XYZ file of C-alpha atoms in Angstrom:
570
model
C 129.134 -48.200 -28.342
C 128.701 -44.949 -26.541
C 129.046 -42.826 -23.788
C 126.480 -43.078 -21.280
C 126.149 -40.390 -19.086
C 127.566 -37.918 -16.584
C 127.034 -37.412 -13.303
C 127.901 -35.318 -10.230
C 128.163 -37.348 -6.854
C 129.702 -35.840 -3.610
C 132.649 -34.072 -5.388
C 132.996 -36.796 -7.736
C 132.303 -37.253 -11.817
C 131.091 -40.039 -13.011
C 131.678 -41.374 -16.060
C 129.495 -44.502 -17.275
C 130.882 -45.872 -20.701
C 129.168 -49.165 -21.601
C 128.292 -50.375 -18.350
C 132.082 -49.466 -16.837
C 132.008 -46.474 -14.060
C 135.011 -44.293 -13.643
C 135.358 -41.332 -11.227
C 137.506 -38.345 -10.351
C 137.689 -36.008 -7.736
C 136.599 -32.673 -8.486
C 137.540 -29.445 -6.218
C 134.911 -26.847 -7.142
C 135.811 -23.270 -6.307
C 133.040 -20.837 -6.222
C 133.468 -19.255 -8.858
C 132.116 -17.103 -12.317
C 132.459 -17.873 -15.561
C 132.044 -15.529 -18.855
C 131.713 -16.195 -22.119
C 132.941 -19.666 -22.721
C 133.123 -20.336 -19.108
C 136.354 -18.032 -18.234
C 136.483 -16.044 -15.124
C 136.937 -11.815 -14.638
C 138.488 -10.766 -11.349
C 137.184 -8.070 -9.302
C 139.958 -5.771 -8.418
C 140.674 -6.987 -5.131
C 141.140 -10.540 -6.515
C 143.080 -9.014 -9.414
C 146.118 -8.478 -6.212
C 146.398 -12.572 -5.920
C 150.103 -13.285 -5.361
C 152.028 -15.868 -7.104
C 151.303 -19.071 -4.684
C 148.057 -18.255 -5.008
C 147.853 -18.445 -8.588
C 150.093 -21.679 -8.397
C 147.331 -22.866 -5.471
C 144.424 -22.300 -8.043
C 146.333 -23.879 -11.081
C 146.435 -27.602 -8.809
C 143.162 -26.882 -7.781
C 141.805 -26.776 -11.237
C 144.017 -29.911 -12.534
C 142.060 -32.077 -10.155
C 139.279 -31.414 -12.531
C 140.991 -33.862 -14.943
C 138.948 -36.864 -15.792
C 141.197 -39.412 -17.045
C 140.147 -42.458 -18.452
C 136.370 -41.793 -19.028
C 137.744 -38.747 -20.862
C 139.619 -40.939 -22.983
C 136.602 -43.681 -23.519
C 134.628 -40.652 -24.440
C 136.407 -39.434 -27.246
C 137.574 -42.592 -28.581
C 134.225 -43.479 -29.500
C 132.394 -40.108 -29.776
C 134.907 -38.065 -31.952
C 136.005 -38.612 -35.605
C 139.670 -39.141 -35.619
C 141.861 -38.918 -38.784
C 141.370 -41.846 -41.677
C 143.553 -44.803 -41.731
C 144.989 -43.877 -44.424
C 146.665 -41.062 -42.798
C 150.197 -41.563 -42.709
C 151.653 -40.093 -39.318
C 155.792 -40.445 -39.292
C 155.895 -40.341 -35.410
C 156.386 -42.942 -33.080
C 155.117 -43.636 -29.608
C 157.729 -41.468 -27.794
C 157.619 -40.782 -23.696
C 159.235 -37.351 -24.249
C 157.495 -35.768 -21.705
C 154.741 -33.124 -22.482
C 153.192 -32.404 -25.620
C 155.106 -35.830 -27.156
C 153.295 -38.148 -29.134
C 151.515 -40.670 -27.510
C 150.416 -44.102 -29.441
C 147.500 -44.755 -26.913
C 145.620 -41.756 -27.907
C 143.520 -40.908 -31.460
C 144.499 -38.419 -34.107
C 142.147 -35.077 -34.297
C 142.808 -32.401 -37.257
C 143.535 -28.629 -36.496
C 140.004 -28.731 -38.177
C 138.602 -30.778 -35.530
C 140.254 -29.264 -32.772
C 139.116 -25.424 -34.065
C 135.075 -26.744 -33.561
C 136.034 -26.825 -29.970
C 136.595 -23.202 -28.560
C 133.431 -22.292 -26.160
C 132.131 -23.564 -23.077
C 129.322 -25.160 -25.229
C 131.095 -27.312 -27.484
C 134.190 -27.856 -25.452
C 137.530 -26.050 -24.621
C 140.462 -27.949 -26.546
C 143.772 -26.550 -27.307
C 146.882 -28.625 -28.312
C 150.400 -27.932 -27.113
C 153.383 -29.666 -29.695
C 151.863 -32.434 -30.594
C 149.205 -32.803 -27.732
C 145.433 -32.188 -27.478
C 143.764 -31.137 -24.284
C 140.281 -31.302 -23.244
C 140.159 -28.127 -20.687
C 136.626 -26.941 -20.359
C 136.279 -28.113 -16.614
C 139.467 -26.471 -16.208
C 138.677 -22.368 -17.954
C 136.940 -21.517 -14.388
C 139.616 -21.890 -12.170
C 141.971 -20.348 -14.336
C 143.997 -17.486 -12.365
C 144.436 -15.421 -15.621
C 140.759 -15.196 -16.303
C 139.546 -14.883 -19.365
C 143.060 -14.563 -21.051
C 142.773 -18.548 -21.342
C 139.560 -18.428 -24.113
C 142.704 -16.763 -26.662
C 143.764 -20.407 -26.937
C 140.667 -22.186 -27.599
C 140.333 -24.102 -30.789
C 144.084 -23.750 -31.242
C 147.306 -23.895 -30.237
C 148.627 -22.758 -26.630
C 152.326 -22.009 -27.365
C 152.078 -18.512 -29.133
C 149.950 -17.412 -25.736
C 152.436 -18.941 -23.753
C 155.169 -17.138 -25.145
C 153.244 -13.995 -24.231
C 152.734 -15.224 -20.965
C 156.218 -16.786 -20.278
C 155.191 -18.081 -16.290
C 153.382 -20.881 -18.472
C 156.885 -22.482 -18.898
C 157.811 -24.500 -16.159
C 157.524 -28.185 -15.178
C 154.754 -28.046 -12.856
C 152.346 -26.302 -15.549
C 153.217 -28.639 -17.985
C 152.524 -31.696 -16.077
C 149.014 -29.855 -15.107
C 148.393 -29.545 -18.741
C 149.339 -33.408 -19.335
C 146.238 -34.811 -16.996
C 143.963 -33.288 -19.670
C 144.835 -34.759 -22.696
C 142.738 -36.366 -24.933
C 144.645 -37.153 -28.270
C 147.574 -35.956 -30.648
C 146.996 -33.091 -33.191
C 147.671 -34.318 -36.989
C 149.187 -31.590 -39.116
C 147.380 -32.049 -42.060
C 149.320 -30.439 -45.438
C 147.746 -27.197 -47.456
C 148.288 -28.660 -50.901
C 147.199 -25.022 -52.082
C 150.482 -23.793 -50.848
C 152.953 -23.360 -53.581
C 150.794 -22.893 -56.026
C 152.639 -20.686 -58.654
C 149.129 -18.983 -59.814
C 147.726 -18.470 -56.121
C 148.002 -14.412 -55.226
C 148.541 -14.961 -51.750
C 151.387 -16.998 -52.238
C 153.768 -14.180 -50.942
C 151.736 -14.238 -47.124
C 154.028 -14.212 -44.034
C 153.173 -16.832 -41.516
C 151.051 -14.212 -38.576
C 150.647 -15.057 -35.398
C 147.902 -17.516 -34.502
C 147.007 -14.857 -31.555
C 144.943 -12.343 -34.110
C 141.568 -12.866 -35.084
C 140.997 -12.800 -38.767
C 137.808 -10.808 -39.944
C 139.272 -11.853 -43.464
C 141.552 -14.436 -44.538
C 142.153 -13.983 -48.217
C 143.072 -10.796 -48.091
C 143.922 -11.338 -44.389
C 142.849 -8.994 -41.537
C 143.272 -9.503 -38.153
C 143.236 -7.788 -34.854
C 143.924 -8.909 -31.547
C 142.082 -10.141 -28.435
C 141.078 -6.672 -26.672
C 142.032 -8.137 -23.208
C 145.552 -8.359 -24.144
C 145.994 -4.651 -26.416
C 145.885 -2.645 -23.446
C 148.567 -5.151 -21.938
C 151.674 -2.802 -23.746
C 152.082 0.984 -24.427
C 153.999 -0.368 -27.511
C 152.283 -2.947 -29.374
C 154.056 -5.600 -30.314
C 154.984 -6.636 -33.541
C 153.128 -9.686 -33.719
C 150.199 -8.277 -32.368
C 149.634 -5.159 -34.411
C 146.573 -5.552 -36.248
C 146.408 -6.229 -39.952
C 144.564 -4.240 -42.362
C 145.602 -5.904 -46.100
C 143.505 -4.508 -49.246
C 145.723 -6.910 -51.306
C 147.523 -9.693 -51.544
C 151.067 -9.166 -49.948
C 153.366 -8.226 -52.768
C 156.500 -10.237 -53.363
C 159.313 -8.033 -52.752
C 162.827 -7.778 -52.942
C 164.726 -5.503 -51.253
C 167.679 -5.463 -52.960
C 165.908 -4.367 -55.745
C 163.787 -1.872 -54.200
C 163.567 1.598 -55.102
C 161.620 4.394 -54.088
C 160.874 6.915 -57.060
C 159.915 11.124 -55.796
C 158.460 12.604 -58.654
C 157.001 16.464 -59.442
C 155.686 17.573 -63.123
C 157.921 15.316 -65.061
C 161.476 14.660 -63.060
C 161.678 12.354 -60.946
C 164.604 10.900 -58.236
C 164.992 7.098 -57.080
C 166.414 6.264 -54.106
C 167.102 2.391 -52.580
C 166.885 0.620 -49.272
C 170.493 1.353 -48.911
C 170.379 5.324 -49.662
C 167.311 5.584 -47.494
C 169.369 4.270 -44.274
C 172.324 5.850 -44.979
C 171.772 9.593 -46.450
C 169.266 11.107 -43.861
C 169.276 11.081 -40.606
C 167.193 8.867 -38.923
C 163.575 10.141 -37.051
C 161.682 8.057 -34.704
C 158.055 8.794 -34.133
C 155.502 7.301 -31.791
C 152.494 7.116 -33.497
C 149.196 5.121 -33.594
C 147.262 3.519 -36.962
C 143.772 3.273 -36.973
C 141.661 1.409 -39.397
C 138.797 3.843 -40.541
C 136.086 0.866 -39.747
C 137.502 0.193 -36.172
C 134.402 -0.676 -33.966
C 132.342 -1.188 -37.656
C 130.726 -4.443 -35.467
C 128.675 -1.756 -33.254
C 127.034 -0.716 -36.152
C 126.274 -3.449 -37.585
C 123.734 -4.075 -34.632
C 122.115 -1.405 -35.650
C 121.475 -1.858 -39.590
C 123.788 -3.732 -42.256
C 126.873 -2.006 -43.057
C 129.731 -2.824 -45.975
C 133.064 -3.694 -44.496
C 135.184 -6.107 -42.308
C 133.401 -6.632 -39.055
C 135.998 -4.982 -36.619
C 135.809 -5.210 -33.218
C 137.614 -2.417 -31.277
C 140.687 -3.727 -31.683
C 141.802 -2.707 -35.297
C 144.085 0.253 -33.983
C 147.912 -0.121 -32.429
C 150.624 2.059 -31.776
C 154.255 1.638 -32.442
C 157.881 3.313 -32.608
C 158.551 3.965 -36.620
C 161.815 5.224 -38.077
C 162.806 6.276 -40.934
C 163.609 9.575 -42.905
C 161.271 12.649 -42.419
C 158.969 13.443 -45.505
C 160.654 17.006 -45.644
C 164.537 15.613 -45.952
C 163.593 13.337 -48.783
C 161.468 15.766 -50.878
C 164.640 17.957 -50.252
C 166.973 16.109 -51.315
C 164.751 15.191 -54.221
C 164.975 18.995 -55.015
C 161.400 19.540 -53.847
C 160.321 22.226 -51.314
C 156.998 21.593 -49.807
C 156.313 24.961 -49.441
C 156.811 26.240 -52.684
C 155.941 23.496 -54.738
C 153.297 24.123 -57.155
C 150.531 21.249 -56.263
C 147.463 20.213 -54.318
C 148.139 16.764 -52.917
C 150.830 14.450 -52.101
C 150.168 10.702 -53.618
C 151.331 7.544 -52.504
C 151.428 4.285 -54.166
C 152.209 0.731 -52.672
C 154.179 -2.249 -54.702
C 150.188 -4.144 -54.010
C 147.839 -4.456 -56.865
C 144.682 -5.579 -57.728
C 143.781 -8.216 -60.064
C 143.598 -5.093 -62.967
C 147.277 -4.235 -62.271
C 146.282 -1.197 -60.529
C 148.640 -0.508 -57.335
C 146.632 0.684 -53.911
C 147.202 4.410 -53.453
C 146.166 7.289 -51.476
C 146.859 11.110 -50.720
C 146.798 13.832 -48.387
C 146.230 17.563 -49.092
C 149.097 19.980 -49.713
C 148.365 21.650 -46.496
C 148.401 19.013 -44.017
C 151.667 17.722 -45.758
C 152.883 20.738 -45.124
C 152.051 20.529 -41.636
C 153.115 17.400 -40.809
C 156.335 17.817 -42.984
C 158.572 16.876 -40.321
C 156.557 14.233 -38.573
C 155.621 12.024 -41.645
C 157.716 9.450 -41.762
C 159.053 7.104 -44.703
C 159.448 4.336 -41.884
C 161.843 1.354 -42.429
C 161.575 0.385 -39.288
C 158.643 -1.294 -36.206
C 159.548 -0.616 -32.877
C 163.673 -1.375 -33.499
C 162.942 -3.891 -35.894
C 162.870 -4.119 -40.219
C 159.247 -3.563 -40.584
C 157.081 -7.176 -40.819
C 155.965 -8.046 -44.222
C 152.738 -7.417 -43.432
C 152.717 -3.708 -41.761
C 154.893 -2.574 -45.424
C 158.293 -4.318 -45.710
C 160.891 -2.331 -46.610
C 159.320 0.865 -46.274
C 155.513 2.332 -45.553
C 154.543 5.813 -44.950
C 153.735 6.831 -41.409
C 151.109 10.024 -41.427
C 150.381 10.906 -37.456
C 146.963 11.348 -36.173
C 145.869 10.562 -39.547
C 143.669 7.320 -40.907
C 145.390 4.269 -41.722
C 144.285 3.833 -45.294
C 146.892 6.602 -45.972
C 149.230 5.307 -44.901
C 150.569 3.454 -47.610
C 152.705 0.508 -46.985
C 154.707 -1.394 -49.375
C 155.623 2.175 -50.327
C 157.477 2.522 -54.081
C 155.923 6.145 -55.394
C 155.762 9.545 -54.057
C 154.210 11.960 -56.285
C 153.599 15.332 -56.052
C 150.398 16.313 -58.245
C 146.885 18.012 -58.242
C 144.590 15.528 -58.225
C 143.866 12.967 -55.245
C 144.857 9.944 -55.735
C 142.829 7.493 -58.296
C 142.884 4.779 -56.184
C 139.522 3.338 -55.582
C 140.035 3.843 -51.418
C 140.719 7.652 -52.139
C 137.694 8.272 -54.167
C 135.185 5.698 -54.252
C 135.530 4.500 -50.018
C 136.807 5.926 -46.976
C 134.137 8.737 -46.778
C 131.735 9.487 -43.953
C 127.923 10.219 -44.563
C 125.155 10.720 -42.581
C 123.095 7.840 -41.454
C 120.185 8.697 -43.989
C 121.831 7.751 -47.035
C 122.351 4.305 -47.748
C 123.706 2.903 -51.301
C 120.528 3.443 -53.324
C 121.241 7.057 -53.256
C 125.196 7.787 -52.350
C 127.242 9.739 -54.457
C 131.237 9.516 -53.559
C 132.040 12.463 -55.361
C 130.259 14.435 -52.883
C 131.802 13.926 -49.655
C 135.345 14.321 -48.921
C 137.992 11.735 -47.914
C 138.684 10.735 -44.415
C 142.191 11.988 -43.173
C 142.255 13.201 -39.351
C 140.170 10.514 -37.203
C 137.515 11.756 -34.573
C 138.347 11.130 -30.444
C 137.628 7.605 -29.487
C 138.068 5.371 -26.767
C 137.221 1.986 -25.744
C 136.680 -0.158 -22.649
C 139.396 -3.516 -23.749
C 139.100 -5.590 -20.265
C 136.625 -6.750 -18.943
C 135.132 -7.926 -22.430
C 131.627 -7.500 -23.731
C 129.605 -10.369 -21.990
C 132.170 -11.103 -19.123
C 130.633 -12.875 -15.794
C 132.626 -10.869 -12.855
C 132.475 -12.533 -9.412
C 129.631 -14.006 -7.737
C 128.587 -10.917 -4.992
C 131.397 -8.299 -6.866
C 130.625 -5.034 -5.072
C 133.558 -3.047 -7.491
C 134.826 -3.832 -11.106
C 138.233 -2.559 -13.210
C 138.162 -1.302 -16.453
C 140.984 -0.700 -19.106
C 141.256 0.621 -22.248
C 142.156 3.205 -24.498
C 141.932 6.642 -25.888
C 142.944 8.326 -28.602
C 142.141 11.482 -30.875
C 143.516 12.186 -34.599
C 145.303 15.396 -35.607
C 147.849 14.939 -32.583
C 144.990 16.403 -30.079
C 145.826 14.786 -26.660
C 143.601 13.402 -24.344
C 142.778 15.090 -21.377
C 140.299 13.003 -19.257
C 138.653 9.745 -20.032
C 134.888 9.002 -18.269
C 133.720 6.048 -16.985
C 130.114 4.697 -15.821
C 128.741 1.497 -14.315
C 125.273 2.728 -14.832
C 125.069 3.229 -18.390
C 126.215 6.568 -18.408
C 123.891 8.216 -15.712
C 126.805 9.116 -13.136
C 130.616 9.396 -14.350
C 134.078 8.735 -12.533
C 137.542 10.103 -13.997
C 139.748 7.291 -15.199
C 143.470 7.183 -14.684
C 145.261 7.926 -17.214
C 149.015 6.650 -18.465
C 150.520 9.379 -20.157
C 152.393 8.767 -23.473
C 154.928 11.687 -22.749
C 153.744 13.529 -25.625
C 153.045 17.758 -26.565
C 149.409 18.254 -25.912
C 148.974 19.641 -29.794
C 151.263 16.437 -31.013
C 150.255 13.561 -29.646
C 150.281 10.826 -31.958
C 150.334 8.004 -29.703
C 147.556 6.725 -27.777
C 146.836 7.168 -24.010
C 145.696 3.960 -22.000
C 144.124 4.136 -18.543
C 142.443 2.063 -15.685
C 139.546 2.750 -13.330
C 138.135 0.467 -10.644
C 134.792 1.867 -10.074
C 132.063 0.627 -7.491
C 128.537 -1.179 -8.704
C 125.627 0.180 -8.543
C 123.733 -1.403 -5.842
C 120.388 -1.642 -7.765
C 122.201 -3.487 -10.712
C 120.241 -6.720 -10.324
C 122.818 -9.195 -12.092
C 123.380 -6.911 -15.008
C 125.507 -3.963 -15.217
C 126.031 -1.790 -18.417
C 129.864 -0.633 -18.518
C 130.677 3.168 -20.706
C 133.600 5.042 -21.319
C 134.137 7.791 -23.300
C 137.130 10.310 -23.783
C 137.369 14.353 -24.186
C 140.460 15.617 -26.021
C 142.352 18.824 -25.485
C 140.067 20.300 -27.751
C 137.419 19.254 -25.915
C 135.998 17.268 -28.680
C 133.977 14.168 -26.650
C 132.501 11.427 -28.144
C 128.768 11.638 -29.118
C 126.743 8.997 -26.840
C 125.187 6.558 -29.540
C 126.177 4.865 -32.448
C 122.650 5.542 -34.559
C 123.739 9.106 -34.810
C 126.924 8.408 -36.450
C 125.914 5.277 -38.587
C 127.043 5.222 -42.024
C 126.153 2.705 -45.306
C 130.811 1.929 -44.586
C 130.600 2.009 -41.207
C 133.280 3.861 -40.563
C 134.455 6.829 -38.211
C 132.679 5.118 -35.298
C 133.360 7.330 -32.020
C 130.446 6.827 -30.076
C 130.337 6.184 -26.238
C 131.928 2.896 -25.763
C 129.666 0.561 -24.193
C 130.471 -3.047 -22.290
C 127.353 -5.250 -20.707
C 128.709 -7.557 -17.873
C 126.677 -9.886 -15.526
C 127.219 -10.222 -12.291
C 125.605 -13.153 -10.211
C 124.472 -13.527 -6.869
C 126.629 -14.457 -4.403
C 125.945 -18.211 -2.649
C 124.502 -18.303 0.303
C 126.879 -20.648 2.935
């Protein structure tokens, strides 16, 4: 038994399964599709009101195919083994309930379909959905594609509009089967490291899983000045420590005295300092690189770097009340070490020079709390040290040690990573030793929506870009340059300020530009950005000058290739 064929008649689909025809309406809209099949607005489509994003949405159900879809996948998928015992009844409890007239599909199953190629499932409670005919006609665009492969609900609760009746029933015509939560017998394994992981939200993309690191879609980081919580990206070295707070203490320690302090003393002695400040993974954008030649490292889109509200105590009024005065004390660097450690026992440290701690005295923060909230397990629970405009590999989280010394920290990331080279050595001939650790980052920016690869409108004469800029050191941004031409002609974005001093701005400044086509473009169109701080410091125009064998510190022009197809002739 099998399914026969497809094909498109007058509007219709039609669906032959062993010698039995079934057919459904379809509504095309003339429209573009990127990568797996979503749509990018133009600007002027980007003003649709509500009704007509409610208009498209019942457009795009009629796309549903019913029964054929059903025939199809009952014979052409694998659906969970007999033997798998399912403690759910046939219910009729309206959307996303279990239905006994459908098959069974894994999370496994329903993860192999997430492009336009092999399908576009997603499952909502306990349904699955079939909705690659649907992606195109989606009002949102490419925001959709997040879900693919996966659950809807933790994009939904981004994008709360989702909720309602109407939706849901739009959803229900494309359902093909119930999702199976199969058990992870490796959880609870007494021996397993990562036993201690928080659950993260399904929403970041994991460049590793054990350690996990994750950043999130780049269409929705731009969405919030303050990243959320949830969406921060994740940079773990480590397993996640298992911690207990009421047992935590934080030791200060110079020559061979030391203080400890808990949870308790930390919230209650000082007085409390908020700082806005972005964290940026030193290999953020390592993925351009890797285009060019191999590098060592997580493959990082340019999404690994968020910004968030910490509080906590100031650096200065805890060495203080430790009896230590940063600018007398006799020492060259300030170490920190984190309650993680590798399989040797060794915790994850790092360390900043004397001098910039004594800089930044007042602005480094031993944070205990994420934008108004305990900080998540995975950005440090109880207590990480926030270093502005510095890299995020200093800033320990997990934080149980602050030492005052003269050497740099031992930890592996202090001496033996984290260092920039030029793009003639390579690891037959690097020496560590020799080049000094990154602390302050370069200026960088980034074009976050439209997406590398995006399809804008058939005909678009005008496309929007947003993204984000930043510079380490607290040097603001000034102006941010954009180009539909590769970088031959330039336009000044706008940009959002972050409300910060010009020599301390730790947070990150996000802007928009809608900027015309060029008329020559010929159905491709390469999109650049690139950002000048007050320093004027601008971002050199290619990665292969600013390759390295870590592939960090990448700064370079910022560089987006859309297509844009012809428009129809009527």
């Amino acid at each position: 038994m099998a399914f026969n064929q497809v094909r498109l008649r007058g509007g219709h689909i039609l669906l032959a399964y062993n010698g039995r025809v079934t057919s459904a309406m379809v509504h095309r809209v003339p429209q573009s599709r990127d990568r797996g099949g979503e749509r990018h607005a133009s600007s002027a489509n980007s003003q649709n009101t509500s009704a007509n994003r409610l208009k498209w949405l019942a457009l795009g159900s009629a796309a549903a195919i019913g029964a054929g879809l059903y025939l199809k996948y009952k014979s052409s998928q694998n659906v969970v083994s007999a033997a798998t015992t399912v403690h759910a009844p046939a219910i009729q409890g309206g959307p996303g309930s279990m239905r006994s007239d459908l098959p069974l599909f894994t999370e496994n199953q329903v993860s192999l379909h997430n492009s336009r190629q092999n399908g576009i499932w997603v499952t909502f409670k306990n349904g699955v959905y079939d909705i690659t005919e649907y992606v195109a006609q989606h009002p949102g665009g490419s925001k959709i594609m997040m879900g693919a492969g996966k659950s809807i609900e933790p994009f939904w609760d981004l994008y709360g509009v989702h909720k309602n009746p109407e939706i849901l029933h739009i959803l229900e015509k494309h359902r093909i089967g119930n999702i199976v939560l199969v058990e992870d017998k490796s959880k609870g394994k007494t021996n397993d490291p990562y036993a201690n992981d928080p659950k993260r939200s399904p929403v970041l993309i994991p460049s590793s899983s054990r350690p996990f690191n994750g950043e999130p879609p780049t269409t929705i980081l731009v969405d919030n000045y303050i990243t959320p919580n949830e969406l921060f990206f994740v940079r773990n070295h480590l397993p996640v420590p298992k911690v207990d707070a009421n047992k935590y203490k934080l030791e200060m320690a110079v020559d061979k005295s030391s203080v400890k302090l808990n949870l308790s003393d930390l919230k209650s002695k000082f007085k409390a300092k908020s700082v806005t400040s972005v964290v940026q993974c030193a290999g953020n954008r390592r993925s351009e690189m890797t285009k060019i030649k191999q590098v060592k490292g997580l493959n990082w889109n340019n999404a690994a770097i968020s910004n968030a509200t910490w509080t906590g105590v100031t650096l200065n009024d805890l060495l203080k009340h430790s009896g230590i005065d940063l600018e007398k004390v006799e020492c060259q660097h300030v170490q920190f070490e984190g309650m993680d450690k590798g399989p040797e026992g060794a915790p994850y440290g790092a360390s900043i020079p004397i001098d910039l701690a004594r800089s930044l005295k007042d602005d480094i923060i031993i944070a205990y709390e994420m934008n108004g909230k305990d900080i998540p397990l995975d950005h440090g629970y109880p207590v990480r040290v926030i270093i502005p405009g510095v890299v995020g590999a200093r800033q320990v989280k997990w934080l149980t040690r602050i030492v005052m010394s003269d050497e740099e920290s031992l930890c592996h990331w202090q001496r033996k990573d984290y260092k920039g080279f030029n793009s003639s050595i390579d690891w037959h001939n690097v020496d560590f030793d020799k080049s000094v650790a990154i602390q302050q980052l370069p200026i960088t920016s980034a074009i976050c929506d439209p997406p590398e690869g995006t399809e804008l409108e058939e005909g678009a004469e005008e496309v929007t870009l947003k993204g984000y800029a930043w510079s380490g050191g607290g040097r603001g941004v000034v102006r941010v340059d954009v180009s539909a031409d590769g970088g031959q002609t330039w336009q000044e974005a706008e940009l959002q300020s972050n409300n910060q001093p010009a020599y301390k701005s730790w947070a990150w400044t996000l802007w928009e530009a809608t900027i015309p086509l060029p008329k020559d473009h010929k159905g491709k169109v390469d999109l650049v950005c690139k950002a000048v701080d007050v320093s004027y410091n601008v971002q050199p125009d290619n990665v292969d000058g600013v390759w390295n064998l870590r592939g960090v510190l990448n700064n370079a022009w910022h560089r987006v290739s859309v297509s844009v197809p012809p428009e129809e002739q009527s």
